[in-house]
Amino acid sequence: MSGAHVLLVEDDAVARSAVAQNLAAHGYAVAEADDAAAALRSWDAARPDIIVLDLGLPDLDGQTVIRRVRREAATPILVLSARGREADKIEALEAGADDYVTKPYGIGEVRARIAALLRRAGGPAGEPMGVLRNGSIALDPARRVVTVGGAEVALTPREYELLKQMLGAPGRVLTRGRLLRAVWGTAYSDEGHYLHVYVSRLRRKLAAADPAGDARDLVEAEPGVGYRVREAAGE
Ligand code: CA
């Protein structure tokens, strides 16, 4: 990922400079912006490979930057969000941000998230009907068949849709709202308890099909937000 162009948007000059210097020392080309207007000017002038975006900016909300970028490109966006601002984080993910780090963050964590997003952005895209794999799990959308360790697993239609969403988002956070809309077709509402029940059931079925394997660890809960899917293993 050396040489990747990072647009770093953060109004706290001390934090921004620390992150910028660290990224530069690891071979990234860093452009800095201290508010949303500067971020959008930089975005227009030179499309970066990834955007690292503080949500609390002095002029426009960081969400405005996300929506504007998403209208024009699929450039990965990593959000920096303040602790306790769960609603902002969820709004950002639903507006199209790809991942987040909660402040105060470690620079190593920021770098790892950037590297993961760039790896995925550079990976094969535009194959929505291909077989989705993660570890021992494989889902064939053409045949609607799920196998774990090569053995077919019977899933209900909703469990199947849930798993499909998860396998399609390796290394990413899926918000409860996104999963509810995708699987139940409902608006973002307080039906989150269904999700917990279905995720638990799906986990049990996957684990039962592969007791010694990694199927149970496909997702971990991200408290207050949703679920993080592990990076696709075994490919
Ligand atoms: Ca800020």
Tab-separated table of N, CA and C in Angstrom, residues 44-207:
chain	number	residue	atom	x	y	z
A	44	ASP	N	-11.904	17.310	-4.816
A	44	ASP	CA	-12.131	17.712	-6.205
A	44	ASP	C	-10.821	17.819	-6.982
A	45	ALA	N	-9.778	18.302	-6.300
A	45	ALA	CA	-8.512	18.573	-6.987
A	45	ALA	C	-7.742	17.290	-7.283
A	46	ALA	N	-7.742	16.357	-6.349
A	46	ALA	CA	-6.935	15.144	-6.517
A	46	ALA	C	-7.637	14.010	-5.799
A	47	ARG	N	-8.257	13.137	-6.547
A	47	ARG	CA	-8.989	12.040	-5.916
A	47	ARG	C	-8.033	11.148	-5.115
A	48	PRO	N	-8.196	11.110	-3.794
A	48	PRO	CA	-7.311	10.263	-2.985
A	48	PRO	C	-7.704	8.788	-3.113
A	49	ASP	N	-6.851	7.916	-2.625
A	49	ASP	CA	-7.172	6.480	-2.606
A	49	ASP	C	-8.034	6.133	-1.416
A	50	ILE	N	-7.957	6.958	-0.369
A	50	ILE	CA	-8.734	6.706	0.841
A	50	ILE	C	-8.897	8.020	1.600
A	51	ILE	N	-10.007	8.151	2.324
A	51	ILE	CA	-10.255	9.350	3.117
A	51	ILE	C	-10.369	8.945	4.588
A	52	VAL	N	-9.614	9.626	5.431
A	52	VAL	CA	-9.730	9.442	6.884
A	52	VAL	C	-10.404	10.698	7.407
A	53	LEU	N	-11.580	10.540	7.992
A	53	LEU	CA	-12.459	11.693	8.207
A	53	LEU	C	-12.941	11.806	9.647
A	54	ASP	N	-12.571	12.906	10.288
A	54	ASP	CA	-13.137	13.247	11.592
A	54	ASP	C	-14.578	13.714	11.374
A	55	LEU	N	-15.502	13.211	12.187
A	55	LEU	CA	-16.907	13.595	11.974
A	55	LEU	C	-17.229	14.975	12.554
A	56	GLY	N	-16.507	15.379	13.589
A	56	GLY	CA	-16.788	16.672	14.230
A	56	GLY	C	-15.911	17.751	13.636
A	57	LEU	N	-16.424	18.443	12.622
A	57	LEU	CA	-15.643	19.472	11.943
A	57	LEU	C	-16.271	20.838	12.201
A	58	PRO	N	-15.462	21.912	12.129
A	58	PRO	CA	-15.974	23.230	12.516
A	58	PRO	C	-16.994	23.824	11.538
A	59	ASP	N	-16.944	23.458	10.285
A	59	ASP	CA	-17.873	24.092	9.330
A	59	ASP	C	-19.062	23.182	9.029
A	60	LEU	N	-18.865	22.217	8.143
A	60	LEU	CA	-19.946	21.282	7.834
A	60	LEU	C	-19.737	20.007	8.618
A	61	ASP	N	-20.778	19.270	8.792
A	61	ASP	CA	-20.704	17.966	9.416
A	61	ASP	C	-19.907	17.018	8.512
A	62	GLY	N	-19.163	16.120	9.134
A	62	GLY	CA	-18.440	15.127	8.337
A	62	GLY	C	-19.374	14.296	7.463
A	63	GLN	N	-20.616	14.132	7.925
A	63	GLN	CA	-21.600	13.353	7.145
A	63	GLN	C	-21.802	13.962	5.757
A	64	THR	N	-21.728	15.293	5.677
A	64	THR	CA	-21.895	15.973	4.391
A	64	THR	C	-20.791	15.557	3.421
A	65	VAL	N	-19.588	15.427	3.969
A	65	VAL	CA	-18.455	15.010	3.131
A	65	VAL	C	-18.697	13.580	2.623
A	66	ILE	N	-19.160	12.712	3.511
A	66	ILE	CA	-19.391	11.317	3.115
A	66	ILE	C	-20.418	11.250	1.987
A	67	ARG	N	-21.538	11.963	2.165
A	67	ARG	CA	-22.604	11.884	1.150
A	67	ARG	C	-22.128	12.430	-0.189
A	68	ARG	N	-21.384	13.529	-0.143
A	68	ARG	CA	-20.866	14.113	-1.387
A	68	ARG	C	-19.911	13.132	-2.092
A	69	VAL	N	-18.974	12.553	-1.337
A	69	VAL	CA	-18.015	11.618	-1.937
A	69	VAL	C	-18.756	10.404	-2.505
A	70	ARG	N	-19.716	9.896	-1.749
A	70	ARG	CA	-20.427	8.691	-2.187
A	70	ARG	C	-21.262	8.901	-3.444
A	71	ARG	N	-21.681	10.137	-3.679
A	71	ARG	CA	-22.404	10.393	-4.930
A	71	ARG	C	-21.488	10.233	-6.127
A	72	GLU	N	-20.165	10.382	-5.870
A	72	GLU	CA	-19.229	10.444	-6.999
A	72	GLU	C	-18.299	9.245	-7.106
A	73	ALA	N	-18.047	8.551	-6.004
A	73	ALA	CA	-17.043	7.480	-6.062
A	73	ALA	C	-17.190	6.521	-4.889
A	74	ALA	N	-16.562	5.359	-5.043
A	74	ALA	CA	-16.599	4.331	-4.001
A	74	ALA	C	-15.341	4.360	-3.142
A	75	THR	N	-14.612	5.468	-3.186
A	75	THR	CA	-13.381	5.619	-2.408
A	75	THR	C	-13.600	5.234	-0.938
A	76	PRO	N	-12.730	4.377	-0.389
A	76	PRO	CA	-12.913	3.984	1.014
A	76	PRO	C	-12.869	5.185	1.967
A	77	ILE	N	-13.735	5.167	2.957
A	77	ILE	CA	-13.785	6.241	3.962
A	77	ILE	C	-13.697	5.618	5.351
A	78	LEU	N	-12.668	6.027	6.093
A	78	LEU	CA	-12.504	5.610	7.492
A	78	LEU	C	-12.873	6.796	8.376
A	79	VAL	N	-13.825	6.596	9.251
A	79	VAL	CA	-14.328	7.683	10.078
A	79	VAL	C	-13.650	7.664	11.447
A	80	LEU	N	-13.310	8.851	11.950
A	80	LEU	CA	-12.802	9.005	13.307
A	80	LEU	C	-13.941	9.579	14.131
A	81	SER	N	-14.397	8.821	15.110
A	81	SER	CA	-15.585	9.297	15.831
A	81	SER	C	-15.327	9.365	17.321
A	82	ALA	N	-15.942	10.343	17.966
A	82	ALA	CA	-15.747	10.535	19.399
A	82	ALA	C	-16.487	9.454	20.178
A	83	ARG	N	-15.893	9.021	21.280
A	83	ARG	CA	-16.541	8.029	22.126
A	83	ARG	C	-17.884	8.562	22.605
A	84	GLY	N	-18.880	7.696	22.609
A	84	GLY	CA	-20.190	8.122	23.082
A	84	GLY	C	-21.055	8.719	21.987
A	85	ARG	N	-20.517	8.847	20.783
A	85	ARG	CA	-21.316	9.398	19.685
A	85	ARG	C	-21.738	8.265	18.754
A	86	GLU	N	-22.372	7.243	19.355
A	86	GLU	CA	-22.764	6.058	18.586
A	86	GLU	C	-23.672	6.421	17.402
A	87	ALA	N	-24.592	7.367	17.645
A	87	ALA	CA	-25.550	7.722	16.594
A	87	ALA	C	-24.821	8.310	15.376
A	88	ASP	N	-23.799	9.115	15.639
A	88	ASP	CA	-23.030	9.713	14.539
A	88	ASP	C	-22.320	8.636	13.730
A	89	LYS	N	-21.769	7.676	14.479
A	89	LYS	CA	-21.019	6.590	13.858
A	89	LYS	C	-21.936	5.782	12.937
A	90	ILE	N	-23.113	5.466	13.463
A	90	ILE	CA	-24.065	4.671	12.688
A	90	ILE	C	-24.535	5.451	11.466
A	91	GLU	N	-24.822	6.749	11.662
A	91	GLU	CA	-25.242	7.580	10.526
A	91	GLU	C	-24.156	7.603	9.456
A	92	ALA	N	-22.906	7.688	9.891
A	92	ALA	CA	-21.793	7.732	8.931
A	92	ALA	C	-21.690	6.416	8.151
A	93	LEU	N	-21.817	5.295	8.870
A	93	LEU	CA	-21.726	3.994	8.189
A	93	LEU	C	-22.880	3.833	7.203
A	94	GLU	N	-24.049	4.314	7.611
A	94	GLU	CA	-25.206	4.162	6.721
A	94	GLU	C	-25.131	5.130	5.546
A	95	ALA	N	-24.430	6.250	5.718
A	95	ALA	CA	-24.262	7.193	4.606
A	95	ALA	C	-23.212	6.697	3.619
A	96	GLY	N	-22.467	5.644	4.020
A	96	GLY	CA	-21.503	5.091	3.075
A	96	GLY	C	-20.074	5.012	3.563
A	97	ALA	N	-19.807	5.418	4.818
A	97	ALA	CA	-18.463	5.212	5.362
A	97	ALA	C	-18.220	3.706	5.465
A	98	ASP	N	-16.948	3.306	5.377
A	98	ASP	CA	-16.641	1.878	5.334
A	98	ASP	C	-16.262	1.312	6.690
A	99	ASP	N	-15.704	2.160	7.534
A	99	ASP	CA	-15.261	1.658	8.828
A	99	ASP	C	-15.051	2.854	9.745
A	100	TYR	N	-14.810	2.580	11.006
A	100	TYR	CA	-14.575	3.679	11.933
A	100	TYR	C	-13.550	3.292	12.976
A	101	VAL	N	-12.957	4.299	13.570
A	101	VAL	CA	-12.095	4.128	14.729
A	101	VAL	C	-12.602	5.115	15.766
A	102	THR	N	-12.690	4.658	17.017
A	102	THR	CA	-13.207	5.525	18.075
A	102	THR	C	-12.058	6.251	18.764
A	103	LYS	N	-12.245	7.563	18.981
A	103	LYS	CA	-11.247	8.362	19.699
A	103	LYS	C	-11.343	8.082	21.197
A	104	PRO	N	-10.264	8.099	21.945
A	104	PRO	CA	-8.902	8.283	21.454
A	104	PRO	C	-8.405	6.990	20.810
A	105	TYR	N	-7.843	7.110	19.639
A	105	TYR	CA	-7.429	5.926	18.894
A	105	TYR	C	-5.919	5.774	18.953
A	106	GLY	N	-5.445	4.569	18.721
A	106	GLY	CA	-4.020	4.331	18.569
A	106	GLY	C	-3.695	4.472	17.090
A	107	ILE	N	-2.563	5.070	16.795
A	107	ILE	CA	-2.199	5.276	15.397
A	107	ILE	C	-2.015	3.939	14.676
A	108	GLY	N	-1.581	2.918	15.440
A	108	GLY	CA	-1.430	1.588	14.831
A	108	GLY	C	-2.764	1.043	14.356
A	109	GLU	N	-3.807	1.320	15.132
A	109	GLU	CA	-5.136	0.858	14.760
A	109	GLU	C	-5.606	1.588	13.502
A	110	VAL	N	-5.370	2.887	13.457
A	110	VAL	CA	-5.757	3.666	12.267
A	110	VAL	C	-5.047	3.116	11.031
A	111	ARG	N	-3.748	2.861	11.175
A	111	ARG	CA	-2.982	2.361	10.024
A	111	ARG	C	-3.477	0.988	9.583
A	112	ALA	N	-3.782	0.128	10.553
A	112	ALA	CA	-4.263	-1.218	10.205
A	112	ALA	C	-5.591	-1.143	9.459
A	113	ARG	N	-6.473	-0.248	9.913
A	113	ARG	CA	-7.772	-0.098	9.240
A	113	ARG	C	-7.586	0.462	7.827
A	114	ILE	N	-6.692	1.416	7.679
A	114	ILE	CA	-6.419	1.981	6.350
A	114	ILE	C	-5.913	0.882	5.418
A	115	ALA	N	-4.955	0.100	5.916
A	115	ALA	CA	-4.374	-0.959	5.083
A	115	ALA	C	-5.447	-1.970	4.678
A	116	ALA	N	-6.336	-2.323	5.624
A	116	ALA	CA	-7.388	-3.301	5.318
A	116	ALA	C	-8.350	-2.746	4.262
A	117	LEU	N	-8.719	-1.473	4.393
A	117	LEU	CA	-9.647	-0.882	3.417
A	117	LEU	C	-9.001	-0.800	2.038
A	118	LEU	N	-7.732	-0.468	1.991
A	118	LEU	CA	-7.049	-0.377	0.697
A	118	LEU	C	-6.897	-1.751	0.060
A	119	ARG	N	-6.640	-2.764	0.876
A	119	ARG	CA	-6.536	-4.132	0.344
A	119	ARG	C	-7.847	-4.528	-0.323
A	120	ARG	N	-8.954	-4.232	0.358
A	120	ARG	CA	-10.249	-4.628	-0.209
A	120	ARG	C	-10.582	-3.818	-1.444
A	121	ALA	N	-10.241	-2.507	-1.413
A	121	ALA	CA	-10.551	-1.658	-2.563
A	121	ALA	C	-9.779	-2.139	-3.779
A	122	GLY	N	-8.584	-2.711	-3.550
A	122	GLY	CA	-7.749	-3.167	-4.656
A	122	GLY	C	-8.087	-4.580	-5.084
A	123	GLY	N	-8.945	-5.233	-4.332
A	123	GLY	CA	-9.275	-6.627	-4.626
A	123	GLY	C	-10.255	-6.735	-5.763
A	124	PRO	N	-10.623	-7.952	-6.110
A	124	PRO	CA	-11.548	-8.144	-7.212
A	124	PRO	C	-12.906	-7.534	-6.890
A	125	ALA	N	-13.424	-6.744	-7.802
A	125	ALA	CA	-14.718	-6.102	-7.591
A	125	ALA	C	-15.669	-6.510	-8.699
A	126	GLY	N	-16.902	-6.191	-8.512
A	126	GLY	CA	-17.873	-6.388	-9.581
A	126	GLY	C	-18.146	-7.839	-9.916
A	127	GLU	N	-18.086	-8.731	-8.909
A	127	GLU	CA	-18.433	-10.126	-9.155
A	127	GLU	C	-19.528	-10.531	-8.181
A	128	PRO	N	-20.649	-9.839	-8.206
A	128	PRO	CA	-21.674	-10.065	-7.185
A	128	PRO	C	-22.247	-11.471	-7.203
A	129	MET	N	-22.193	-12.150	-8.352
A	129	MET	CA	-22.810	-13.462	-8.400
A	129	MET	C	-21.815	-14.594	-8.183
A	130	GLY	N	-20.556	-14.256	-7.875
A	130	GLY	CA	-19.576	-15.299	-7.619
A	130	GLY	C	-19.839	-15.966	-6.280
A	131	VAL	N	-19.213	-17.109	-6.056
A	131	VAL	CA	-19.338	-17.787	-4.777
A	131	VAL	C	-18.632	-16.950	-3.711
A	132	LEU	N	-19.331	-16.693	-2.610
A	132	LEU	CA	-18.758	-15.927	-1.504
A	132	LEU	C	-18.150	-16.908	-0.512
A	133	ARG	N	-16.901	-16.638	-0.114
A	133	ARG	CA	-16.217	-17.543	0.805
A	133	ARG	C	-15.632	-16.773	1.969
A	134	ASN	N	-15.590	-17.417	3.105
A	134	ASN	CA	-14.873	-16.878	4.257
A	134	ASN	C	-14.543	-18.069	5.141
A	135	GLY	N	-13.250	-18.381	5.226
A	135	GLY	CA	-12.840	-19.558	5.981
A	135	GLY	C	-13.476	-20.804	5.390
A	136	SER	N	-14.109	-21.579	6.248
A	136	SER	CA	-14.691	-22.848	5.789
A	136	SER	C	-16.077	-22.669	5.177
A	137	ILE	N	-16.594	-21.426	5.191
A	137	ILE	CA	-17.959	-21.171	4.726
A	137	ILE	C	-17.960	-20.751	3.256
A	138	ALA	N	-18.882	-21.308	2.479
A	138	ALA	CA	-19.035	-20.886	1.082
A	138	ALA	C	-20.517	-20.742	0.784
A	139	LEU	N	-20.870	-19.676	0.062
A	139	LEU	CA	-22.263	-19.439	-0.307
A	139	LEU	C	-22.313	-19.214	-1.814
A	140	ASP	N	-23.112	-20.011	-2.471
A	140	ASP	CA	-23.237	-19.911	-3.934
A	140	ASP	C	-24.580	-19.239	-4.253
A	141	PRO	N	-24.546	-17.956	-4.619
A	141	PRO	CA	-25.810	-17.232	-4.835
A	141	PRO	C	-26.592	-17.778	-6.027
A	142	ALA	N	-25.895	-18.336	-7.008
A	142	ALA	CA	-26.594	-18.842	-8.187
A	142	ALA	C	-27.475	-20.038	-7.819
A	143	ARG	N	-26.976	-20.888	-6.924
A	143	ARG	CA	-27.722	-22.096	-6.538
A	143	ARG	C	-28.395	-21.949	-5.175
A	144	ARG	N	-28.139	-20.838	-4.500
A	144	ARG	CA	-28.646	-20.610	-3.133
A	144	ARG	C	-28.245	-21.769	-2.208
A	145	VAL	N	-27.005	-22.173	-2.311
A	145	VAL	CA	-26.514	-23.276	-1.487
A	145	VAL	C	-25.385	-22.762	-0.589
A	146	VAL	N	-25.448	-23.161	0.677
A	146	VAL	CA	-24.400	-22.815	1.635
A	146	VAL	C	-23.711	-24.094	2.077
A	147	THR	N	-22.386	-24.081	2.055
A	147	THR	CA	-21.640	-25.218	2.589
A	147	THR	C	-20.668	-24.729	3.655
A	148	VAL	N	-20.438	-25.591	4.622
A	148	VAL	CA	-19.418	-25.336	5.630
A	148	VAL	C	-18.488	-26.532	5.621
A	149	GLY	N	-17.213	-26.296	5.372
A	149	GLY	CA	-16.265	-27.400	5.252
A	149	GLY	C	-16.695	-28.392	4.180
A	150	GLY	N	-17.372	-27.909	3.149
A	150	GLY	CA	-17.781	-28.756	2.027
A	150	GLY	C	-19.135	-29.422	2.198
A	151	ALA	N	-19.686	-29.403	3.414
A	151	ALA	CA	-20.979	-30.061	3.658
A	151	ALA	C	-22.103	-29.030	3.619
A	152	GLU	N	-23.181	-29.366	2.946
A	152	GLU	CA	-24.282	-28.430	2.804
A	152	GLU	C	-24.992	-28.188	4.138
A	153	VAL	N	-25.341	-26.933	4.363
A	153	VAL	CA	-26.055	-26.555	5.588
A	153	VAL	C	-27.412	-25.990	5.193
A	154	ALA	N	-28.462	-26.477	5.831
A	154	ALA	CA	-29.810	-25.983	5.531
A	154	ALA	C	-30.079	-24.717	6.336
A	155	LEU	N	-30.362	-23.628	5.627
A	155	LEU	CA	-30.668	-22.365	6.285
A	155	LEU	C	-32.045	-21.896	5.860
A	156	THR	N	-32.721	-21.199	6.746
A	156	THR	CA	-33.983	-20.563	6.363
A	156	THR	C	-33.657	-19.397	5.427
A	157	PRO	N	-34.654	-18.906	4.673
A	157	PRO	CA	-34.369	-17.789	3.766
A	157	PRO	C	-33.749	-16.581	4.473
A	158	ARG	N	-34.211	-16.270	5.679
A	158	ARG	CA	-33.642	-15.097	6.364
A	158	ARG	C	-32.230	-15.362	6.863
A	159	GLU	N	-31.978	-16.566	7.337
A	159	GLU	CA	-30.607	-16.900	7.745
A	159	GLU	C	-29.680	-16.825	6.534
A	160	TYR	N	-30.185	-17.282	5.404
A	160	TYR	CA	-29.396	-17.245	4.172
A	160	TYR	C	-29.059	-15.801	3.793
A	161	GLU	N	-30.062	-14.916	3.815
A	161	GLU	CA	-29.832	-13.509	3.457
A	161	GLU	C	-28.860	-12.847	4.423
A	162	LEU	N	-29.009	-13.174	5.691
A	162	LEU	CA	-28.123	-12.624	6.710
A	162	LEU	C	-26.673	-13.046	6.432
A	163	LEU	N	-26.487	-14.320	6.164
A	163	LEU	CA	-25.148	-14.830	5.893
A	163	LEU	C	-24.580	-14.195	4.622
A	164	LYS	N	-25.430	-14.012	3.629
A	164	LYS	CA	-24.976	-13.414	2.374
A	164	LYS	C	-24.457	-11.983	2.602
A	165	GLN	N	-25.192	-11.227	3.419
A	165	GLN	CA	-24.732	-9.875	3.748
A	165	GLN	C	-23.366	-9.922	4.432
A	166	MET	N	-23.217	-10.870	5.340
A	166	MET	CA	-21.969	-10.957	6.109
A	166	MET	C	-20.804	-11.364	5.216
A	167	LEU	N	-21.023	-12.356	4.358
A	167	LEU	CA	-19.930	-12.838	3.510
A	167	LEU	C	-19.560	-11.789	2.464
A	168	GLY	N	-20.494	-10.893	2.169
A	168	GLY	CA	-20.220	-9.846	1.186
A	168	GLY	C	-19.500	-8.644	1.769
A	169	ALA	N	-19.197	-8.683	3.061
A	169	ALA	CA	-18.589	-7.516	3.702
A	169	ALA	C	-17.403	-7.904	4.569
A	170	PRO	N	-16.444	-8.650	4.015
A	170	PRO	CA	-15.319	-9.094	4.856
A	170	PRO	C	-14.558	-7.923	5.461
A	171	GLY	N	-14.280	-8.024	6.749
A	171	GLY	CA	-13.507	-6.990	7.432
A	171	GLY	C	-14.294	-5.732	7.722
A	172	ARG	N	-15.562	-5.708	7.351
A	172	ARG	CA	-16.337	-4.476	7.501
A	172	ARG	C	-17.301	-4.552	8.672
A	173	VAL	N	-17.783	-3.390	9.039
A	173	VAL	CA	-18.833	-3.311	10.043
A	173	VAL	C	-20.166	-3.235	9.330
A	174	LEU	N	-21.108	-4.057	9.749
A	174	LEU	CA	-22.479	-3.986	9.244
A	174	LEU	C	-23.343	-3.429	10.358
A	175	THR	N	-23.999	-2.326	10.094
A	175	THR	CA	-24.862	-1.752	11.132
A	175	THR	C	-26.136	-2.575	11.237
A	176	ARG	N	-26.775	-2.469	12.389
A	176	ARG	CA	-28.050	-3.176	12.561
A	176	ARG	C	-29.070	-2.694	11.540
A	177	GLY	N	-29.075	-1.378	11.292
A	177	GLY	CA	-30.051	-0.833	10.337
A	177	GLY	C	-29.862	-1.416	8.952
A	178	ARG	N	-28.615	-1.538	8.537
A	178	ARG	CA	-28.348	-2.067	7.200
A	178	ARG	C	-28.794	-3.524	7.096
A	179	LEU	N	-28.486	-4.313	8.136
A	179	LEU	CA	-28.878	-5.727	8.113
A	179	LEU	C	-30.390	-5.874	8.162
A	180	LEU	N	-31.033	-5.060	8.977
A	180	LEU	CA	-32.497	-5.156	9.077
A	180	LEU	C	-33.139	-4.832	7.732
A	181	ARG	N	-32.644	-3.792	7.083
A	181	ARG	CA	-33.225	-3.423	5.787
A	181	ARG	C	-32.974	-4.509	4.752
A	182	ALA	N	-31.741	-5.056	4.773
A	182	ALA	CA	-31.383	-6.039	3.744
A	182	ALA	C	-32.134	-7.355	3.940
A	183	VAL	N	-32.317	-7.756	5.181
A	183	VAL	CA	-32.854	-9.087	5.449
A	183	VAL	C	-34.360	-9.053	5.684
A	184	TRP	N	-34.829	-8.024	6.381
A	184	TRP	CA	-36.262	-7.948	6.702
A	184	TRP	C	-36.996	-6.932	5.827
A	185	GLY	N	-36.202	-6.069	5.165
A	185	GLY	CA	-36.826	-5.067	4.315
A	185	GLY	C	-37.530	-3.973	5.099
A	186	THR	N	-37.255	-3.890	6.381
A	186	THR	CA	-37.920	-2.865	7.181
A	186	THR	C	-37.064	-1.623	7.255
A	187	ALA	N	-37.688	-0.519	7.611
A	187	ALA	CA	-36.933	0.690	7.889
A	187	ALA	C	-36.151	0.456	9.176
A	188	TYR	N	-35.159	1.296	9.373
A	188	TYR	CA	-34.361	1.236	10.584
A	188	TYR	C	-35.304	1.452	11.768
A	189	SER	N	-35.435	0.451	12.589
A	189	SER	CA	-36.419	0.555	13.659
A	189	SER	C	-35.918	-0.189	14.878
A	190	ASP	N	-36.803	-0.438	15.809
A	190	ASP	CA	-36.355	-1.090	17.035
A	190	ASP	C	-36.562	-2.609	16.970
A	191	GLU	N	-36.402	-3.141	15.782
A	191	GLU	CA	-36.543	-4.584	15.641
A	191	GLU	C	-35.206	-5.304	15.786
A	192	GLY	N	-34.227	-4.582	16.371
A	192	GLY	CA	-32.889	-5.127	16.487
A	192	GLY	C	-32.817	-6.436	17.249
A	193	HIS	N	-33.797	-6.702	18.091
A	193	HIS	CA	-33.724	-7.946	18.858
A	193	HIS	C	-33.918	-9.170	17.955
A	194	TYR	N	-34.643	-9.017	16.863
A	194	TYR	CA	-34.727	-10.126	15.904
A	194	TYR	C	-33.345	-10.497	15.409
A	195	LEU	N	-32.601	-9.433	15.142
A	195	LEU	CA	-31.287	-9.619	14.554
A	195	LEU	C	-30.401	-10.436	15.480
A	196	HIS	N	-30.408	-10.068	16.752
A	196	HIS	CA	-29.594	-10.785	17.729
A	196	HIS	C	-29.973	-12.274	17.733
A	197	VAL	N	-31.267	-12.546	17.727
A	197	VAL	CA	-31.746	-13.923	17.746
A	197	VAL	C	-31.284	-14.669	16.486
A	198	TYR	N	-31.436	-14.027	15.332
A	198	TYR	CA	-31.059	-14.682	14.084
A	198	TYR	C	-29.557	-14.892	13.965
A	199	VAL	N	-28.791	-13.893	14.419
A	199	VAL	CA	-27.334	-14.040	14.355
A	199	VAL	C	-26.894	-15.203	15.249
A	200	SER	N	-27.474	-15.296	16.449
A	200	SER	CA	-27.121	-16.397	17.346
A	200	SER	C	-27.460	-17.741	16.710
A	201	ARG	N	-28.609	-17.804	16.091
A	201	ARG	CA	-29.033	-19.065	15.483
A	201	ARG	C	-28.141	-19.446	14.306
A	202	LEU	N	-27.826	-18.438	13.510
A	202	LEU	CA	-26.943	-18.679	12.369
A	202	LEU	C	-25.576	-19.170	12.847
A	203	ARG	N	-25.052	-18.523	13.871
A	203	ARG	CA	-23.770	-18.944	14.429
A	203	ARG	C	-23.820	-20.397	14.889
A	204	ARG	N	-24.890	-20.749	15.572
A	204	ARG	CA	-25.006	-22.129	16.083
A	204	ARG	C	-25.042	-23.120	14.937
A	205	LYS	N	-25.808	-22.802	13.893
A	205	LYS	CA	-25.890	-23.725	12.751
A	205	LYS	C	-24.536	-23.882	12.061
A	206	LEU	N	-23.855	-22.772	11.879
A	206	LEU	CA	-22.551	-22.832	11.209
A	206	LEU	C	-21.559	-23.619	12.056
A	207	ALA	N	-21.575	-23.382	13.358
A	207	ALA	CA	-20.638	-24.068	14.250
A	207	ALA	C	-20.944	-25.556	14.318
